[in-house]
Amino acid sequence: LKTIAYGIADSSAFTPYDESELDGLIGGRQNGVLLIAGCEETYRKYCSSLRLDRFLNEFLYFTCINNYSRVIVSPDLGGAMLSGYDTVIFLDTPPAYALAFVVAKKSGGKVYVPQNDNQRVFLDGIDCSREAFGVCFDAIRRNQALTADNVLSYYKLLSARCSLSMNAFMAAVAVFSELGFITVQKSPFKIEVNAGMRAELTDSKIYGYLLQWAKS
């Protein structure tokens, strides 16, 4: 979701594909193919059918700077080397096509997106009301001393203290970061509230996207 802040794109900017075409798009190439899964379920779905064991398999972060063919789940593109990839295939539809937009700019390669738009699956459990976002903000504010190895560990620790769904938490962090309400430290993972920041939720591109889908 946080990539929506970088720019929203239209599906017509990318090449649609049917699931039956995946093998042909990937071929037997050991270099230059990047597969991006939006969630663990999708990654596991294609593990066997696409023989993903042939590629580098990564989660969140690129572990090396090269153009080895790889599959990565929910990537953070900070510092990623994408210029060596001429074929980028999204196994899930990225919300608002924002990540596809960023990848296309960084790689210069051909970007493929699924014909069947499934971006709604990433929005399950997100309440777009001000009250719901207020609950998330209060949970973060009251637990600023909390640290963890990564964002998933942090969420588990926080949700043990406050009842929050993962999607709701991730959405809130993305929106609050965009608006400058919080600062996220990655290693160790920690969230600090920036006192005195003022903005409306509707100033956030990410929040606008969430509202649009909530009404559709």
Short mmCIF file of C-alpha atoms in Angstrom, two decimals, residues 65-186:
data_model
loop_
_atom_site.label_atom_id
_atom_site.label_comp_id
_atom_site.label_asym_id
_atom_site.label_seq_id
_atom_site.Cartn_x
_atom_site.Cartn_y
_atom_site.Cartn_z
CA ILE A 65 22.56 -7.17 -6.36
CA ASN A 66 22.32 -9.04 -9.65
CA ASN A 67 19.72 -9.92 -12.26
CA TYR A 68 19.28 -13.59 -11.36
CA SER A 69 15.71 -14.61 -12.07
CA ARG A 70 13.88 -14.42 -8.76
CA VAL A 71 10.50 -14.44 -7.06
CA ILE A 72 9.96 -12.03 -4.19
CA VAL A 73 6.98 -11.72 -1.86
CA SER A 74 5.70 -8.24 -0.95
CA PRO A 75 8.94 -6.44 -1.88
CA ASP A 76 10.43 -3.33 -0.37
CA LEU A 77 12.19 -1.80 -3.38
CA GLY A 78 14.52 0.49 -1.48
CA GLY A 79 18.01 -0.19 -2.81
CA ALA A 80 16.84 -2.93 -5.18
CA MET A 81 18.68 -3.23 -8.50
CA LEU A 82 15.98 -3.56 -11.17
CA SER A 83 17.67 -2.32 -14.33
CA GLY A 84 18.77 -5.87 -15.24
CA TYR A 85 15.20 -7.18 -15.45
CA ASP A 86 13.56 -7.01 -18.87
CA THR A 87 10.57 -9.11 -17.78
CA VAL A 88 8.63 -8.30 -14.60
CA ILE A 89 5.53 -10.35 -13.82
CA PHE A 90 3.10 -9.51 -11.04
CA LEU A 91 1.39 -12.65 -9.76
CA ASP A 92 -1.14 -10.47 -7.89
CA THR A 93 -2.60 -7.14 -8.99
CA PRO A 94 -0.68 -4.43 -7.09
CA PRO A 95 -3.02 -1.95 -5.37
CA ALA A 96 -3.72 1.03 -7.67
CA TYR A 97 -1.00 -0.41 -9.96
CA ALA A 98 1.39 1.80 -8.01
CA LEU A 99 4.11 -0.81 -7.48
CA ALA A 100 3.93 -1.73 -11.17
CA PHE A 101 4.41 1.96 -11.98
CA VAL A 102 7.50 2.17 -9.75
CA VAL A 103 8.97 -1.08 -11.10
CA ALA A 104 8.43 0.00 -14.71
CA LYS A 105 10.33 3.24 -14.08
CA LYS A 106 13.20 1.51 -12.29
CA SER A 107 13.59 -1.49 -14.56
CA GLY A 108 12.69 -0.19 -18.00
CA GLY A 109 11.51 -3.73 -18.77
CA LYS A 110 8.13 -5.06 -19.87
CA VAL A 111 5.71 -5.29 -16.97
CA TYR A 112 2.95 -7.89 -16.93
CA VAL A 113 -0.14 -7.78 -14.68
CA PRO A 114 -2.93 -10.38 -14.25
CA GLN A 115 -6.00 -10.05 -16.47
CA ASN A 116 -8.14 -10.84 -13.44
CA ASP A 117 -7.85 -7.91 -11.05
CA ASN A 118 -7.57 -9.27 -7.49
CA GLN A 119 -6.35 -6.19 -5.61
CA ARG A 120 -9.43 -6.24 -3.40
CA VAL A 121 -8.00 -9.24 -1.48
CA PHE A 122 -5.44 -6.91 0.13
CA LEU A 123 -8.20 -4.73 1.60
CA ASP A 124 -10.02 -7.35 3.67
CA GLY A 125 -10.37 -6.31 7.29
CA ILE A 126 -9.66 -2.60 6.71
CA ASP A 127 -12.19 -0.20 8.23
CA CYS A 128 -11.75 3.22 6.60
CA SER A 129 -13.56 5.17 9.31
CA ARG A 130 -11.70 7.88 11.22
CA GLU A 131 -12.54 6.02 14.42
CA ALA A 132 -10.82 2.83 13.24
CA PHE A 133 -7.67 4.70 12.17
CA GLY A 134 -7.78 6.51 15.50
CA VAL A 135 -7.70 3.18 17.33
CA CYS A 136 -4.60 2.14 15.34
CA PHE A 137 -2.88 5.45 15.98
CA ASP A 138 -3.60 5.23 19.70
CA ALA A 139 -2.22 1.67 19.83
CA ILE A 140 1.01 2.81 18.14
CA ARG A 141 1.28 5.91 20.35
CA ARG A 142 0.90 3.93 23.56
CA ASN A 143 3.53 1.36 22.51
CA GLN A 144 6.36 3.53 21.19
CA ALA A 145 8.87 1.63 23.30
CA LEU A 146 8.03 -1.59 21.45
CA THR A 147 10.77 -2.98 19.18
CA ALA A 148 11.05 -6.16 17.10
CA ASP A 149 13.25 -7.79 14.48
CA ASN A 150 10.86 -6.91 11.64
CA VAL A 151 7.40 -5.54 10.90
CA LEU A 152 5.67 -8.92 11.20
CA SER A 153 7.18 -9.59 14.62
CA TYR A 154 6.23 -6.07 15.66
CA TYR A 155 2.63 -6.59 14.55
CA LYS A 156 2.38 -9.84 16.50
CA LEU A 157 3.63 -8.16 19.66
CA LEU A 158 1.33 -5.16 19.19
CA SER A 159 -1.76 -7.24 18.35
CA ALA A 160 -1.22 -9.25 21.53
CA ARG A 161 -1.76 -5.99 23.42
CA CYS A 162 -4.39 -4.43 21.14
CA SER A 163 -6.90 -6.16 18.90
CA LEU A 164 -5.88 -5.14 15.36
CA SER A 165 -6.09 -7.06 12.09
CA MET A 166 -2.85 -7.20 10.12
CA ASN A 167 -4.35 -5.45 7.08
CA ALA A 168 -5.76 -2.66 9.24
CA PHE A 169 -2.39 -2.20 10.95
CA MET A 170 -0.44 -2.17 7.65
CA ALA A 171 -2.90 0.29 6.11
CA ALA A 172 -2.63 2.61 9.11
CA VAL A 173 1.19 2.52 9.09
CA ALA A 174 1.23 3.31 5.36
CA VAL A 175 -1.19 6.24 5.73
CA PHE A 176 0.41 7.66 8.88
CA SER A 177 3.90 7.42 7.32
CA GLU A 178 2.74 9.25 4.19
CA LEU A 179 1.22 12.04 6.29
CA GLY A 180 4.29 12.32 8.53
CA PHE A 181 2.43 11.31 11.69
CA ILE A 182 4.96 8.57 12.41
CA THR A 183 8.55 7.61 11.64
CA VAL A 184 9.30 3.95 10.98
CA GLN A 185 12.69 2.53 11.91
CA LYS A 186 13.40 -0.76 10.11
#
